[in-house]
Amino acid sequence: MATMDIVPDGDRMTVSMWGELDLGSRRLLPELYDMLTLSGGGVDLRLDAIGFCDCSGLNALLDLRTRAIDQGKTVTIRSCGVAVERLLDLTGTRELFTDSARPERPAAPVPPDTGPPVESNRELRAEVTQLRRAMQTRPTIDLARGILMASFNLSPEAAWSVLVRTSQNTNTKLHHLAQDLVGTVRGGTLPEQVQRQLSAAVAGASRPDEAAVRPTGAAED
């Protein structure tokens, strides 16, 4: 499970994490919420030492970010390792944790005839769309991982590694691969190239000398 160290830095809190960000990482949220409340501007995350991160871990970070937005603050990822970087790219959520995603402070009231803040509304709609996309794809990815676990007797980590390796080797977005894999339960078929890469990834994850390999290795192959 992930552990963390928190250091105040001006009006922000710097949180360094190490270990694994998965479903169990939600136990860290109460303390992170407290640190967010105590901060003046938000939380900066350093995730270089995270060796494994799945959609449950990312969802916890998105929950923290949602809480920050409610308080007019931000959550940024200042640095991260391959596992987190790969997941951010595959889910399209990297920009949600950058300085450019910083919400505007509430403005003073303006006369009604000044018109709506069009640019701010456009940015907010884009941000909501990104969040909704990440939340919508997470269940499908988790379901695809469950199918691999049940079909090939894989551990959660090995099933995640198989998904990431196949996604990388076929140049397919992770949530598209997950949708195709879930579709096979209803009679669909995978493209031949995807079948070959998936079989190779399962074989690699099933070998004793590779059973302990984390998804970080997939991004380095």
mmCIF file with all atom_site columns, C-alpha atoms in Angstrom:
data_model
loop_
_atom_site.group_PDB
_atom_site.id
_atom_site.type_symbol
_atom_site.label_atom_id
_atom_site.label_alt_id
_atom_site.label_comp_id
_atom_site.label_asym_id
_atom_site.label_entity_id
_atom_site.label_seq_id
_atom_site.pdbx_PDB_ins_code
_atom_site.Cartn_x
_atom_site.Cartn_y
_atom_site.Cartn_z
_atom_site.occupancy
_atom_site.B_iso_or_equiv
_atom_site.pdbx_formal_charge
_atom_site.auth_seq_id
_atom_site.auth_comp_id
_atom_site.auth_asym_id
_atom_site.auth_atom_id
_atom_site.pdbx_PDB_model_num
ATOM 1   C CA . MET A 1 1   ? 0.000   0.000   0.000   1.00 0.00 ? 1   MET A CA 1
ATOM 2   C CA . ALA A 1 2   ? 1.026   3.570   -0.567  1.00 0.00 ? 2   ALA A CA 1
ATOM 3   C CA . THR A 1 3   ? 2.512   5.633   2.240   1.00 0.00 ? 3   THR A CA 1
ATOM 4   C CA . MET A 1 4   ? 3.206   9.331   2.223   1.00 0.00 ? 4   MET A CA 1
ATOM 5   C CA . ASP A 1 5   ? 5.167   12.163  3.766   1.00 0.00 ? 5   ASP A CA 1
ATOM 6   C CA . ILE A 1 6   ? 3.723   15.685  3.992   1.00 0.00 ? 6   ILE A CA 1
ATOM 7   C CA . VAL A 1 7   ? 5.809   18.876  4.129   1.00 0.00 ? 7   VAL A CA 1
ATOM 8   C CA . PRO A 1 8   ? 4.333   22.416  4.255   1.00 0.00 ? 8   PRO A CA 1
ATOM 9   C CA . ASP A 1 9   ? 5.681   24.654  1.473   1.00 0.00 ? 9   ASP A CA 1
ATOM 10  C CA . GLY A 1 10  ? 4.457   28.229  1.716   1.00 0.00 ? 10  GLY A CA 1
ATOM 11  C CA . ASP A 1 11  ? 0.712   28.266  1.197   1.00 0.00 ? 11  ASP A CA 1
ATOM 12  C CA . ARG A 1 12  ? 0.765   24.707  -0.195  1.00 0.00 ? 12  ARG A CA 1
ATOM 13  C CA . MET A 1 13  ? 1.410   21.184  1.041   1.00 0.00 ? 13  MET A CA 1
ATOM 14  C CA . THR A 1 14  ? 3.966   18.956  -0.700  1.00 0.00 ? 14  THR A CA 1
ATOM 15  C CA . VAL A 1 15  ? 3.002   15.270  -0.487  1.00 0.00 ? 15  VAL A CA 1
ATOM 16  C CA . SER A 1 16  ? 5.572   12.627  -1.431  1.00 0.00 ? 16  SER A CA 1
ATOM 17  C CA . MET A 1 17  ? 4.173   9.109   -1.924  1.00 0.00 ? 17  MET A CA 1
ATOM 18  C CA . TRP A 1 18  ? 5.737   5.727   -2.434  1.00 0.00 ? 18  TRP A CA 1
ATOM 19  C CA . GLY A 1 19  ? 4.443   2.174   -2.805  1.00 0.00 ? 19  GLY A CA 1
ATOM 20  C CA . GLU A 1 20  ? 1.341   1.254   -4.810  1.00 0.00 ? 20  GLU A CA 1
ATOM 21  C CA . LEU A 1 21  ? -1.676  3.414   -5.651  1.00 0.00 ? 21  LEU A CA 1
ATOM 22  C CA . ASP A 1 22  ? -4.615  1.028   -5.917  1.00 0.00 ? 22  ASP A CA 1
ATOM 23  C CA . LEU A 1 23  ? -7.979  0.499   -4.213  1.00 0.00 ? 23  LEU A CA 1
ATOM 24  C CA . GLY A 1 24  ? -6.299  0.508   -0.796  1.00 0.00 ? 24  GLY A CA 1
ATOM 25  C CA . SER A 1 25  ? -4.948  4.019   -1.362  1.00 0.00 ? 25  SER A CA 1
ATOM 26  C CA . ARG A 1 26  ? -8.384  5.466   -0.563  1.00 0.00 ? 26  ARG A CA 1
ATOM 27  C CA . ARG A 1 27  ? -7.514  5.072   3.120   1.00 0.00 ? 27  ARG A CA 1
ATOM 28  C CA . LEU A 1 28  ? -5.135  8.024   2.623   1.00 0.00 ? 28  LEU A CA 1
ATOM 29  C CA . LEU A 1 29  ? -7.904  10.370  1.481   1.00 0.00 ? 29  LEU A CA 1
ATOM 30  C CA . PRO A 1 30  ? -9.081  11.558  4.942   1.00 0.00 ? 30  PRO A CA 1
ATOM 31  C CA . GLU A 1 31  ? -5.567  12.746  5.811   1.00 0.00 ? 31  GLU A CA 1
ATOM 32  C CA . LEU A 1 32  ? -5.115  14.286  2.356   1.00 0.00 ? 32  LEU A CA 1
ATOM 33  C CA . TYR A 1 33  ? -8.437  16.113  2.762   1.00 0.00 ? 33  TYR A CA 1
ATOM 34  C CA . ASP A 1 34  ? -7.213  17.497  6.097   1.00 0.00 ? 34  ASP A CA 1
ATOM 35  C CA . MET A 1 35  ? -3.947  18.692  4.553   1.00 0.00 ? 35  MET A CA 1
ATOM 36  C CA . LEU A 1 36  ? -5.864  20.288  1.687   1.00 0.00 ? 36  LEU A CA 1
ATOM 37  C CA . THR A 1 37  ? -8.047  22.178  4.153   1.00 0.00 ? 37  THR A CA 1
ATOM 38  C CA . LEU A 1 38  ? -5.004  23.382  6.109   1.00 0.00 ? 38  LEU A CA 1
ATOM 39  C CA . SER A 1 39  ? -3.247  24.605  2.962   1.00 0.00 ? 39  SER A CA 1
ATOM 40  C CA . GLY A 1 40  ? -3.767  28.036  1.521   1.00 0.00 ? 40  GLY A CA 1
ATOM 41  C CA . GLY A 1 41  ? -3.469  27.109  -2.148  1.00 0.00 ? 41  GLY A CA 1
ATOM 42  C CA . GLY A 1 42  ? -3.605  23.338  -2.457  1.00 0.00 ? 42  GLY A CA 1
ATOM 43  C CA . VAL A 1 43  ? -1.479  20.203  -2.655  1.00 0.00 ? 43  VAL A CA 1
ATOM 44  C CA . ASP A 1 44  ? 1.569   19.331  -4.782  1.00 0.00 ? 44  ASP A CA 1
ATOM 45  C CA . LEU A 1 45  ? 2.131   15.598  -5.351  1.00 0.00 ? 45  LEU A CA 1
ATOM 46  C CA . ARG A 1 46  ? 5.493   13.916  -5.901  1.00 0.00 ? 46  ARG A CA 1
ATOM 47  C CA . LEU A 1 47  ? 4.872   10.369  -7.129  1.00 0.00 ? 47  LEU A CA 1
ATOM 48  C CA . ASP A 1 48  ? 8.336   9.334   -8.354  1.00 0.00 ? 48  ASP A CA 1
ATOM 49  C CA . ALA A 1 49  ? 8.437   6.368   -5.951  1.00 0.00 ? 49  ALA A CA 1
ATOM 50  C CA . ILE A 1 50  ? 5.028   4.942   -6.939  1.00 0.00 ? 50  ILE A CA 1
ATOM 51  C CA . GLY A 1 51  ? 5.794   1.590   -8.578  1.00 0.00 ? 51  GLY A CA 1
ATOM 52  C CA . PHE A 1 52  ? 2.227   0.635   -9.448  1.00 0.00 ? 52  PHE A CA 1
ATOM 53  C CA . CYS A 1 53  ? -0.909  2.687   -10.127 1.00 0.00 ? 53  CYS A CA 1
ATOM 54  C CA . ASP A 1 54  ? -4.284  1.485   -11.374 1.00 0.00 ? 54  ASP A CA 1
ATOM 55  C CA . CYS A 1 55  ? -7.573  3.235   -12.083 1.00 0.00 ? 55  CYS A CA 1
ATOM 56  C CA . SER A 1 56  ? -8.635  2.985   -8.437  1.00 0.00 ? 56  SER A CA 1
ATOM 57  C CA . GLY A 1 57  ? -5.542  4.937   -7.406  1.00 0.00 ? 57  GLY A CA 1
ATOM 58  C CA . LEU A 1 58  ? -6.142  7.528   -10.113 1.00 0.00 ? 58  LEU A CA 1
ATOM 59  C CA . ASN A 1 59  ? -9.751  7.822   -9.011  1.00 0.00 ? 59  ASN A CA 1
ATOM 60  C CA . ALA A 1 60  ? -8.577  8.664   -5.473  1.00 0.00 ? 60  ALA A CA 1
ATOM 61  C CA . LEU A 1 61  ? -6.415  11.480  -6.883  1.00 0.00 ? 61  LEU A CA 1
ATOM 62  C CA . LEU A 1 62  ? -9.381  12.750  -8.915  1.00 0.00 ? 62  LEU A CA 1
ATOM 63  C CA . ASP A 1 63  ? -11.510 12.759  -5.747  1.00 0.00 ? 63  ASP A CA 1
ATOM 64  C CA . LEU A 1 64  ? -8.843  14.841  -4.009  1.00 0.00 ? 64  LEU A CA 1
ATOM 65  C CA . ARG A 1 65  ? -8.799  17.248  -6.956  1.00 0.00 ? 65  ARG A CA 1
ATOM 66  C CA . THR A 1 66  ? -12.590 17.578  -6.895  1.00 0.00 ? 66  THR A CA 1
ATOM 67  C CA . ARG A 1 67  ? -12.428 18.473  -3.201  1.00 0.00 ? 67  ARG A CA 1
ATOM 68  C CA . ALA A 1 68  ? -9.727  21.055  -3.990  1.00 0.00 ? 68  ALA A CA 1
ATOM 69  C CA . ILE A 1 69  ? -11.853 22.686  -6.696  1.00 0.00 ? 69  ILE A CA 1
ATOM 70  C CA . ASP A 1 70  ? -14.709 23.013  -4.206  1.00 0.00 ? 70  ASP A CA 1
ATOM 71  C CA . GLN A 1 71  ? -12.318 24.956  -1.967  1.00 0.00 ? 71  GLN A CA 1
ATOM 72  C CA . GLY A 1 72  ? -10.909 27.105  -4.782  1.00 0.00 ? 72  GLY A CA 1
ATOM 73  C CA . LYS A 1 73  ? -7.560  25.278  -4.591  1.00 0.00 ? 73  LYS A CA 1
ATOM 74  C CA . THR A 1 74  ? -5.528  22.970  -6.824  1.00 0.00 ? 74  THR A CA 1
ATOM 75  C CA . VAL A 1 75  ? -3.875  19.555  -6.821  1.00 0.00 ? 75  VAL A CA 1
ATOM 76  C CA . THR A 1 76  ? -0.812  19.292  -9.066  1.00 0.00 ? 76  THR A CA 1
ATOM 77  C CA . ILE A 1 77  ? 1.487   16.379  -9.885  1.00 0.00 ? 77  ILE A CA 1
ATOM 78  C CA . ARG A 1 78  ? 4.972   17.884  -9.750  1.00 0.00 ? 78  ARG A CA 1
ATOM 79  C CA . SER A 1 79  ? 6.793   14.655  -10.647 1.00 0.00 ? 79  SER A CA 1
ATOM 80  C CA . CYS A 1 80  ? 5.940   10.999  -11.209 1.00 0.00 ? 80  CYS A CA 1
ATOM 81  C CA . GLY A 1 81  ? 7.393   7.677   -12.272 1.00 0.00 ? 81  GLY A CA 1
ATOM 82  C CA . VAL A 1 82  ? 6.602   5.571   -15.318 1.00 0.00 ? 82  VAL A CA 1
ATOM 83  C CA . ALA A 1 83  ? 3.594   3.807   -13.756 1.00 0.00 ? 83  ALA A CA 1
ATOM 84  C CA . VAL A 1 84  ? 1.696   7.021   -13.014 1.00 0.00 ? 84  VAL A CA 1
ATOM 85  C CA . GLU A 1 85  ? 2.856   8.791   -16.171 1.00 0.00 ? 85  GLU A CA 1
ATOM 86  C CA . ARG A 1 86  ? 1.635   5.948   -18.380 1.00 0.00 ? 86  ARG A CA 1
ATOM 87  C CA . LEU A 1 87  ? -1.812  5.910   -16.712 1.00 0.00 ? 87  LEU A CA 1
ATOM 88  C CA . LEU A 1 88  ? -2.192  9.689   -16.995 1.00 0.00 ? 88  LEU A CA 1
ATOM 89  C CA . ASP A 1 89  ? -1.419  9.492   -20.714 1.00 0.00 ? 89  ASP A CA 1
ATOM 90  C CA . LEU A 1 90  ? -3.735  6.554   -21.366 1.00 0.00 ? 90  LEU A CA 1
ATOM 91  C CA . THR A 1 91  ? -6.685  8.139   -19.541 1.00 0.00 ? 91  THR A CA 1
ATOM 92  C CA . GLY A 1 92  ? -6.095  11.674  -20.812 1.00 0.00 ? 92  GLY A CA 1
ATOM 93  C CA . THR A 1 93  ? -6.040  13.140  -17.289 1.00 0.00 ? 93  THR A CA 1
ATOM 94  C CA . ARG A 1 94  ? -2.507  14.574  -17.190 1.00 0.00 ? 94  ARG A CA 1
ATOM 95  C CA . GLU A 1 95  ? -3.659  18.160  -17.837 1.00 0.00 ? 95  GLU A CA 1
ATOM 96  C CA . LEU A 1 96  ? -6.039  18.012  -14.867 1.00 0.00 ? 96  LEU A CA 1
ATOM 97  C CA . PHE A 1 97  ? -3.067  17.981  -12.491 1.00 0.00 ? 97  PHE A CA 1
ATOM 98  C CA . THR A 1 98  ? -1.015  20.839  -13.975 1.00 0.00 ? 98  THR A CA 1
ATOM 99  C CA . ASP A 1 99  ? -0.749  24.523  -13.126 1.00 0.00 ? 99  ASP A CA 1
ATOM 100 C CA . SER A 1 100 ? -2.792  25.311  -16.234 1.00 0.00 ? 100 SER A CA 1
ATOM 101 C CA . ALA A 1 101 ? -5.760  23.592  -14.563 1.00 0.00 ? 101 ALA A CA 1
ATOM 102 C CA . ARG A 1 102 ? -5.685  26.076  -11.676 1.00 0.00 ? 102 ARG A CA 1
ATOM 103 C CA . PRO A 1 103 ? -9.253  27.359  -11.078 1.00 0.00 ? 103 PRO A CA 1
ATOM 104 C CA . GLU A 1 104 ? -9.879  31.078  -10.965 1.00 0.00 ? 104 GLU A CA 1
ATOM 105 C CA . ARG A 1 105 ? -10.534 32.688  -7.602  1.00 0.00 ? 105 ARG A CA 1
ATOM 106 C CA . PRO A 1 106 ? -14.178 33.812  -7.226  1.00 0.00 ? 106 PRO A CA 1
ATOM 107 C CA . ALA A 1 107 ? -14.490 37.280  -8.731  1.00 0.00 ? 107 ALA A CA 1
ATOM 108 C CA . ALA A 1 108 ? -16.295 40.205  -7.175  1.00 0.00 ? 108 ALA A CA 1
ATOM 109 C CA . PRO A 1 109 ? -19.919 40.632  -8.263  1.00 0.00 ? 109 PRO A CA 1
ATOM 110 C CA . VAL A 1 110 ? -20.350 42.462  -11.568 1.00 0.00 ? 110 VAL A CA 1
ATOM 111 C CA . PRO A 1 111 ? -23.340 44.285  -13.022 1.00 0.00 ? 111 PRO A CA 1
ATOM 112 C CA . PRO A 1 112 ? -25.758 41.937  -14.857 1.00 0.00 ? 112 PRO A CA 1
ATOM 113 C CA . ASP A 1 113 ? -25.306 43.720  -18.183 1.00 0.00 ? 113 ASP A CA 1
ATOM 114 C CA . THR A 1 114 ? -21.592 42.819  -18.461 1.00 0.00 ? 114 THR A CA 1
ATOM 115 C CA . GLY A 1 115 ? -22.470 39.418  -19.950 1.00 0.00 ? 115 GLY A CA 1
ATOM 116 C CA . PRO A 1 116 ? -21.315 35.882  -18.982 1.00 0.00 ? 116 PRO A CA 1
ATOM 117 C CA . PRO A 1 117 ? -17.589 35.025  -18.676 1.00 0.00 ? 117 PRO A CA 1
ATOM 118 C CA . VAL A 1 118 ? -17.473 33.064  -21.914 1.00 0.00 ? 118 VAL A CA 1
ATOM 119 C CA . GLU A 1 119 ? -13.809 32.019  -21.712 1.00 0.00 ? 119 GLU A CA 1
ATOM 120 C CA . SER A 1 120 ? -14.100 30.791  -18.120 1.00 0.00 ? 120 SER A CA 1
ATOM 121 C CA . ASN A 1 121 ? -17.222 28.802  -18.973 1.00 0.00 ? 121 ASN A CA 1
ATOM 122 C CA . ARG A 1 122 ? -15.466 27.208  -21.931 1.00 0.00 ? 122 ARG A CA 1
ATOM 123 C CA . GLU A 1 123 ? -12.516 26.132  -19.788 1.00 0.00 ? 123 GLU A CA 1
ATOM 124 C CA . LEU A 1 124 ? -14.843 24.760  -17.108 1.00 0.00 ? 124 LEU A CA 1
ATOM 125 C CA . ARG A 1 125 ? -16.801 22.738  -19.657 1.00 0.00 ? 125 ARG A CA 1
ATOM 126 C CA . ALA A 1 126 ? -13.570 21.266  -21.046 1.00 0.00 ? 126 ALA A CA 1
ATOM 127 C CA . GLU A 1 127 ? -12.419 20.375  -17.541 1.00 0.00 ? 127 GLU A CA 1
ATOM 128 C CA . VAL A 1 128 ? -15.719 18.695  -16.690 1.00 0.00 ? 128 VAL A CA 1
ATOM 129 C CA . THR A 1 129 ? -15.569 16.753  -19.965 1.00 0.00 ? 129 THR A CA 1
ATOM 130 C CA . GLN A 1 130 ? -12.089 15.440  -19.104 1.00 0.00 ? 130 GLN A CA 1
ATOM 131 C CA . LEU A 1 131 ? -13.214 14.390  -15.632 1.00 0.00 ? 131 LEU A CA 1
ATOM 132 C CA . ARG A 1 132 ? -16.328 12.700  -16.986 1.00 0.00 ? 132 ARG A CA 1
ATOM 133 C CA . ARG A 1 133 ? -14.285 10.812  -19.593 1.00 0.00 ? 133 ARG A CA 1
ATOM 134 C CA . ALA A 1 134 ? -11.897 9.484   -16.940 1.00 0.00 ? 134 ALA A CA 1
ATOM 135 C CA . MET A 1 135 ? -14.753 8.410   -14.665 1.00 0.00 ? 135 MET A CA 1
ATOM 136 C CA . GLN A 1 136 ? -16.638 6.730   -17.534 1.00 0.00 ? 136 GLN A CA 1
ATOM 137 C CA . THR A 1 137 ? -13.684 4.672   -18.767 1.00 0.00 ? 137 THR A CA 1
ATOM 138 C CA . ARG A 1 138 ? -12.523 3.465   -15.329 1.00 0.00 ? 138 ARG A CA 1
ATOM 139 C CA . PRO A 1 139 ? -15.292 0.832   -14.827 1.00 0.00 ? 139 PRO A CA 1
ATOM 140 C CA . THR A 1 140 ? -14.682 -0.663  -18.284 1.00 0.00 ? 140 THR A CA 1
ATOM 141 C CA . ILE A 1 141 ? -10.946 -0.926  -17.652 1.00 0.00 ? 141 ILE A CA 1
ATOM 142 C CA . ASP A 1 142 ? -11.525 -2.546  -14.256 1.00 0.00 ? 142 ASP A CA 1
ATOM 143 C CA . LEU A 1 143 ? -14.022 -4.979  -15.828 1.00 0.00 ? 143 LEU A CA 1
ATOM 144 C CA . ALA A 1 144 ? -11.535 -5.931  -18.550 1.00 0.00 ? 144 ALA A CA 1
ATOM 145 C CA . ARG A 1 145 ? -8.905  -6.574  -15.900 1.00 0.00 ? 145 ARG A CA 1
ATOM 146 C CA . GLY A 1 146 ? -11.385 -8.788  -14.044 1.00 0.00 ? 146 GLY A CA 1
ATOM 147 C CA . ILE A 1 147 ? -12.029 -10.783 -17.210 1.00 0.00 ? 147 ILE A CA 1
ATOM 148 C CA . LEU A 1 148 ? -8.301  -11.419 -17.624 1.00 0.00 ? 148 LEU A CA 1
ATOM 149 C CA . MET A 1 149 ? -7.982  -12.424 -13.967 1.00 0.00 ? 149 MET A CA 1
ATOM 150 C CA . ALA A 1 150 ? -10.843 -14.940 -14.255 1.00 0.00 ? 150 ALA A CA 1
ATOM 151 C CA . SER A 1 151 ? -9.878  -16.268 -17.697 1.00 0.00 ? 151 SER A CA 1
ATOM 152 C CA . PHE A 1 152 ? -6.150  -16.773 -17.109 1.00 0.00 ? 152 PHE A CA 1
ATOM 153 C CA . ASN A 1 153 ? -5.937  -17.051 -13.311 1.00 0.00 ? 153 ASN A CA 1
ATOM 154 C CA . LEU A 1 154 ? -3.904  -13.835 -13.080 1.00 0.00 ? 154 LEU A CA 1
ATOM 155 C CA . SER A 1 155 ? -3.325  -11.605 -10.078 1.00 0.00 ? 155 SER A CA 1
ATOM 156 C CA . PRO A 1 156 ? -4.710  -8.033  -10.250 1.00 0.00 ? 156 PRO A CA 1
ATOM 157 C CA . GLU A 1 157 ? -1.193  -6.713  -10.886 1.00 0.00 ? 157 GLU A CA 1
ATOM 158 C CA . ALA A 1 158 ? -0.497  -9.269  -13.634 1.00 0.00 ? 158 ALA A CA 1
ATOM 159 C CA . ALA A 1 159 ? -3.836  -8.554  -15.337 1.00 0.00 ? 159 ALA A CA 1
ATOM 160 C CA . TRP A 1 160 ? -3.079  -4.819  -15.301 1.00 0.00 ? 160 TRP A CA 1
ATOM 161 C CA . SER A 1 161 ? 0.372   -5.529  -16.760 1.00 0.00 ? 161 SER A CA 1
ATOM 162 C CA . VAL A 1 162 ? -1.214  -7.565  -19.572 1.00 0.00 ? 162 VAL A CA 1
ATOM 163 C CA . LEU A 1 163 ? -3.580  -4.697  -20.444 1.00 0.00 ? 163 LEU A CA 1
ATOM 164 C CA . VAL A 1 164 ? -0.798  -2.106  -20.468 1.00 0.00 ? 164 VAL A CA 1
ATOM 165 C CA . ARG A 1 165 ? 1.603   -4.274  -22.490 1.00 0.00 ? 165 ARG A CA 1
ATOM 166 C CA . THR A 1 166 ? -1.053  -5.076  -25.081 1.00 0.00 ? 166 THR A CA 1
ATOM 167 C CA . SER A 1 167 ? -2.107  -1.426  -25.288 1.00 0.00 ? 167 SER A CA 1
ATOM 168 C CA . GLN A 1 168 ? 1.479   -0.331  -25.842 1.00 0.00 ? 168 GLN A CA 1
ATOM 169 C CA . ASN A 1 169 ? 2.407   -3.045  -28.345 1.00 0.00 ? 169 ASN A CA 1
ATOM 170 C CA . THR A 1 170 ? -0.724  -2.504  -30.479 1.00 0.00 ? 170 THR A CA 1
ATOM 171 C CA . ASN A 1 171 ? -0.733  1.304   -30.166 1.00 0.00 ? 171 ASN A CA 1
ATOM 172 C CA . THR A 1 172 ? -4.304  1.143   -28.821 1.00 0.00 ? 172 THR A CA 1
ATOM 173 C CA . LYS A 1 173 ? -5.695  3.420   -26.138 1.00 0.00 ? 173 LYS A CA 1
ATOM 174 C CA . LEU A 1 174 ? -6.238  1.498   -22.944 1.00 0.00 ? 174 LEU A CA 1
ATOM 175 C CA . HIS A 1 175 ? -9.971  2.195   -22.666 1.00 0.00 ? 175 HIS A CA 1
ATOM 176 C CA . HIS A 1 176 ? -10.524 1.164   -26.321 1.00 0.00 ? 176 HIS A CA 1
ATOM 177 C CA . LEU A 1 177 ? -8.698  -2.110  -25.682 1.00 0.00 ? 177 LEU A CA 1
ATOM 178 C CA . ALA A 1 178 ? -10.768 -2.650  -22.541 1.00 0.00 ? 178 ALA A CA 1
ATOM 179 C CA . GLN A 1 179 ? -14.024 -2.065  -24.477 1.00 0.00 ? 179 GLN A CA 1
ATOM 180 C CA . ASP A 1 180 ? -12.999 -4.609  -27.139 1.00 0.00 ? 180 ASP A CA 1
ATOM 181 C CA . LEU A 1 181 ? -12.036 -7.150  -24.491 1.00 0.00 ? 181 LEU A CA 1
ATOM 182 C CA . VAL A 1 182 ? -15.340 -6.739  -22.644 1.00 0.00 ? 182 VAL A CA 1
ATOM 183 C CA . GLY A 1 183 ? -17.109 -7.111  -25.985 1.00 0.00 ? 183 GLY A CA 1
ATOM 184 C CA . THR A 1 184 ? -15.693 -10.624 -26.399 1.00 0.00 ? 184 THR A CA 1
ATOM 185 C CA . VAL A 1 185 ? -17.899 -11.759 -23.515 1.00 0.00 ? 185 VAL A CA 1
ATOM 186 C CA . ARG A 1 186 ? -20.911 -10.901 -25.693 1.00 0.00 ? 186 ARG A CA 1
ATOM 187 C CA . GLY A 1 187 ? -19.532 -12.738 -28.717 1.00 0.00 ? 187 GLY A CA 1
ATOM 188 C CA . GLY A 1 188 ? -17.227 -10.129 -30.185 1.00 0.00 ? 188 GLY A CA 1
ATOM 189 C CA . THR A 1 189 ? -13.739 -10.910 -31.500 1.00 0.00 ? 189 THR A CA 1
ATOM 190 C CA . LEU A 1 190 ? -10.442 -9.117  -31.138 1.00 0.00 ? 190 LEU A CA 1
ATOM 191 C CA . PRO A 1 191 ? -8.332  -8.144  -34.180 1.00 0.00 ? 191 PRO A CA 1
ATOM 192 C CA . GLU A 1 192 ? -5.699  -10.736 -34.980 1.00 0.00 ? 192 GLU A CA 1
ATOM 193 C CA . GLN A 1 193 ? -2.807  -8.442  -34.030 1.00 0.00 ? 193 GLN A CA 1
ATOM 194 C CA . VAL A 1 194 ? -4.414  -7.696  -30.667 1.00 0.00 ? 194 VAL A CA 1
ATOM 195 C CA . GLN A 1 195 ? -5.017  -11.411 -30.067 1.00 0.00 ? 195 GLN A CA 1
ATOM 196 C CA . ARG A 1 196 ? -1.345  -12.190 -30.713 1.00 0.00 ? 196 ARG A CA 1
ATOM 197 C CA . GLN A 1 197 ? -0.066  -9.423  -28.445 1.00 0.00 ? 197 GLN A CA 1
ATOM 198 C CA . LEU A 1 198 ? -2.583  -10.289 -25.723 1.00 0.00 ? 198 LEU A CA 1
ATOM 199 C CA . SER A 1 199 ? -1.560  -13.968 -25.800 1.00 0.00 ? 199 SER A CA 1
ATOM 200 C CA . ALA A 1 200 ? 2.116   -13.000 -25.602 1.00 0.00 ? 200 ALA A CA 1
ATOM 201 C CA . ALA A 1 201 ? 1.462   -10.654 -22.681 1.00 0.00 ? 201 ALA A CA 1
ATOM 202 C CA . VAL A 1 202 ? -0.525  -13.328 -20.812 1.00 0.00 ? 202 VAL A CA 1
ATOM 203 C CA . ALA A 1 203 ? 2.223   -15.883 -21.409 1.00 0.00 ? 203 ALA A CA 1
ATOM 204 C CA . GLY A 1 204 ? 4.830   -13.444 -20.088 1.00 0.00 ? 204 GLY A CA 1
ATOM 205 C CA . ALA A 1 205 ? 2.775   -12.590 -17.010 1.00 0.00 ? 205 ALA A CA 1
ATOM 206 C CA . SER A 1 206 ? 2.173   -16.279 -16.291 1.00 0.00 ? 206 SER A CA 1
ATOM 207 C CA . ARG A 1 207 ? 5.857   -17.257 -16.231 1.00 0.00 ? 207 ARG A CA 1
ATOM 208 C CA . PRO A 1 208 ? 7.263   -17.511 -12.686 1.00 0.00 ? 208 PRO A CA 1
ATOM 209 C CA . ASP A 1 209 ? 10.198  -15.252 -13.489 1.00 0.00 ? 209 ASP A CA 1
ATOM 210 C CA . GLU A 1 210 ? 7.850   -12.482 -14.659 1.00 0.00 ? 210 GLU A CA 1
ATOM 211 C CA . ALA A 1 211 ? 4.900   -12.939 -12.306 1.00 0.00 ? 211 ALA A CA 1
ATOM 212 C CA . ALA A 1 212 ? 6.182   -10.224 -10.019 1.00 0.00 ? 212 ALA A CA 1
ATOM 213 C CA . VAL A 1 213 ? 6.840   -7.673  -12.779 1.00 0.00 ? 213 VAL A CA 1
ATOM 214 C CA . ARG A 1 214 ? 4.839   -4.499  -12.276 1.00 0.00 ? 214 ARG A CA 1
ATOM 215 C CA . PRO A 1 215 ? 3.193   -2.515  -15.070 1.00 0.00 ? 215 PRO A CA 1
ATOM 216 C CA . THR A 1 216 ? 6.117   -0.110  -14.929 1.00 0.00 ? 216 THR A CA 1
ATOM 217 C CA . GLY A 1 217 ? 8.099   -2.688  -16.862 1.00 0.00 ? 217 GLY A CA 1
ATOM 218 C CA . ALA A 1 218 ? 5.541   -2.567  -19.660 1.00 0.00 ? 218 ALA A CA 1
ATOM 219 C CA . ALA A 1 219 ? 6.232   1.072   -20.360 1.00 0.00 ? 219 ALA A CA 1
ATOM 220 C CA . GLU A 1 220 ? 9.949   0.419   -20.458 1.00 0.00 ? 220 GLU A CA 1
ATOM 221 C CA . ASP A 1 221 ? 9.851   -2.466  -22.958 1.00 0.00 ? 221 ASP A CA 1
#
